Amino acid sequence: MLPYIDIHTHQLQANENTFQLLNCIIGEEEFSNQICSVGIHPWYVHEDRDGQFGILKRHTADKNVLAIGECGLDKITDIAWQTQIEVFEKQILLAQELQKPLIIHCVRAYQEVFHILKEKQVTVPVIFHSFNKKLALAQSILQQGYYISLGSSILQGNQDDLIQSIDMDKVFLETDNKPTDVADIYSYFCRVRKISISDLQEQIVGNFEQVFRYNTFSG
Ligand SMILES: [Zn+2]
């Protein structure tokens, strides 16, 4: 039986048939030695930036670290804008060096994030996580070859047009920090897209294996 893949969560849920990619924010969340993503979140940049980056770098040597992030830019945090850019760029370079995907946190800074990704000539897969904006912005993300991960916000019904039109090889689903069961997010997506749960599971397993170069599911 194929699993439900949750590509971004801050707390593991006791759900047998769910495969979760735990996110660990350096300095805020404990590093676990299971499959995870690690990064410096723009809300939690420490005074000692070099020290914090050193810890991140040490962790990323672990083979269970499948991605760098969440990292990115956020216009509604108090962390200085220049500091955010500096820390984001360092993480982009690290992801490029390690050839691991980037999981992006982005709040009101899409154009700036696009610009930096282009400037740095990023070639690793880029996933905009917890995407809850309009179709036009999604299209601009997809046109640049990036991925979109949808979360519990889809349950509100405002993203049905995106669900109906998104390229299926560019989509992921996640719970982030919400108590929602990822299976409910799958069900909703399937209802709107008019596909079966098993087809969606198969698609997302394929996307996951390709983007994260992980092949435990198909053996
Ligand atoms: Zn998150």
Short mmCIF file of C-alpha atoms in Angstrom, two decimals, residues 78-163:
data_model
loop_
_atom_site.label_atom_id
_atom_site.label_comp_id
_atom_site.label_asym_id
_atom_site.label_seq_id
_atom_site.Cartn_x
_atom_site.Cartn_y
_atom_site.Cartn_z
CA ASP A 78 11.38 41.81 12.84
CA ILE A 79 14.57 40.16 11.61
CA ALA A 80 16.44 42.75 9.50
CA TRP A 81 15.87 42.38 5.77
CA GLN A 82 19.59 42.35 4.89
CA THR A 83 20.19 39.67 7.50
CA GLN A 84 17.42 37.55 6.02
CA ILE A 85 18.90 37.87 2.54
CA GLU A 86 22.38 36.97 3.74
CA VAL A 87 21.18 33.87 5.62
CA PHE A 88 18.93 32.78 2.73
CA GLU A 89 21.73 33.13 0.18
CA LYS A 90 24.11 31.07 2.29
CA GLN A 91 21.53 28.29 2.49
CA ILE A 92 21.01 28.40 -1.27
CA LEU A 93 24.73 27.95 -1.82
CA LEU A 94 24.79 25.09 0.69
CA ALA A 95 21.90 23.35 -1.09
CA GLN A 96 23.69 23.76 -4.41
CA GLU A 97 26.92 22.41 -2.97
CA LEU A 98 25.17 19.38 -1.48
CA GLN A 99 22.74 19.02 -4.40
CA LYS A 100 19.76 18.88 -2.06
CA PRO A 101 16.36 20.50 -2.70
CA LEU A 102 15.36 23.80 -1.09
CA ILE A 103 12.14 24.17 0.89
CA ILE A 104 11.11 27.81 0.76
CA HIS A 105 9.28 29.87 3.35
CA CYS A 106 8.02 33.02 1.67
CA VAL A 107 5.77 35.76 3.04
CA ARG A 108 5.05 38.79 0.88
CA ALA A 109 8.43 38.46 -0.79
CA TYR A 110 7.86 36.33 -3.88
CA GLN A 111 9.48 38.68 -6.37
CA GLU A 112 12.55 39.03 -4.14
CA VAL A 113 12.83 35.25 -3.70
CA PHE A 114 12.46 34.70 -7.47
CA HIS A 115 15.16 37.26 -8.11
CA ILE A 116 17.65 35.68 -5.71
CA LEU A 117 17.01 32.15 -7.01
CA LYS A 118 17.64 33.35 -10.54
CA GLU A 119 20.69 35.38 -9.61
CA LYS A 120 22.21 32.37 -7.83
CA GLN A 121 21.44 30.17 -10.85
CA VAL A 122 19.80 27.56 -8.66
CA THR A 123 19.63 24.13 -10.27
CA VAL A 124 18.39 22.03 -7.31
CA PRO A 125 14.62 21.52 -6.99
CA VAL A 126 12.86 24.41 -5.24
CA ILE A 127 9.61 23.85 -3.35
CA PHE A 128 7.41 26.72 -2.17
CA HIS A 129 5.90 25.24 0.94
CA SER A 130 2.49 25.93 2.49
CA PHE A 131 1.42 27.85 -0.61
CA ASN A 132 -1.87 29.62 0.05
CA LYS A 133 -1.92 32.35 -2.57
CA LYS A 134 -3.74 32.90 -5.86
CA LEU A 135 -3.55 30.97 -9.11
CA ALA A 136 -1.58 33.66 -10.99
CA LEU A 137 1.27 33.53 -8.49
CA ALA A 138 1.23 29.73 -8.58
CA GLN A 139 1.51 29.86 -12.36
CA SER A 140 4.51 32.12 -12.13
CA ILE A 141 6.19 29.67 -9.69
CA LEU A 142 5.44 26.72 -11.98
CA GLN A 143 6.62 28.51 -15.11
CA GLN A 144 10.02 28.89 -13.48
CA GLY A 145 10.17 25.15 -12.97
CA TYR A 146 9.64 25.23 -9.22
CA TYR A 147 7.35 23.03 -7.12
CA ILE A 148 4.38 23.92 -4.92
CA SER A 149 3.37 22.24 -1.68
CA LEU A 150 -0.22 22.75 -0.59
CA GLY A 151 -1.38 22.53 3.00
CA SER A 152 -4.52 22.65 5.08
CA SER A 153 -5.43 26.05 3.60
CA ILE A 154 -6.86 24.23 0.56
CA LEU A 155 -9.67 22.90 2.78
CA GLN A 156 -11.14 26.42 2.83
CA GLY A 157 -12.02 26.14 -0.83
CA ASN A 158 -10.16 29.18 -2.13
CA GLN A 159 -7.58 27.25 -4.13
CA ASP A 160 -9.83 24.92 -6.14
CA ASP A 161 -8.79 26.56 -9.43
CA LEU A 162 -5.16 25.79 -8.62
CA ILE A 163 -5.96 22.20 -7.64
#
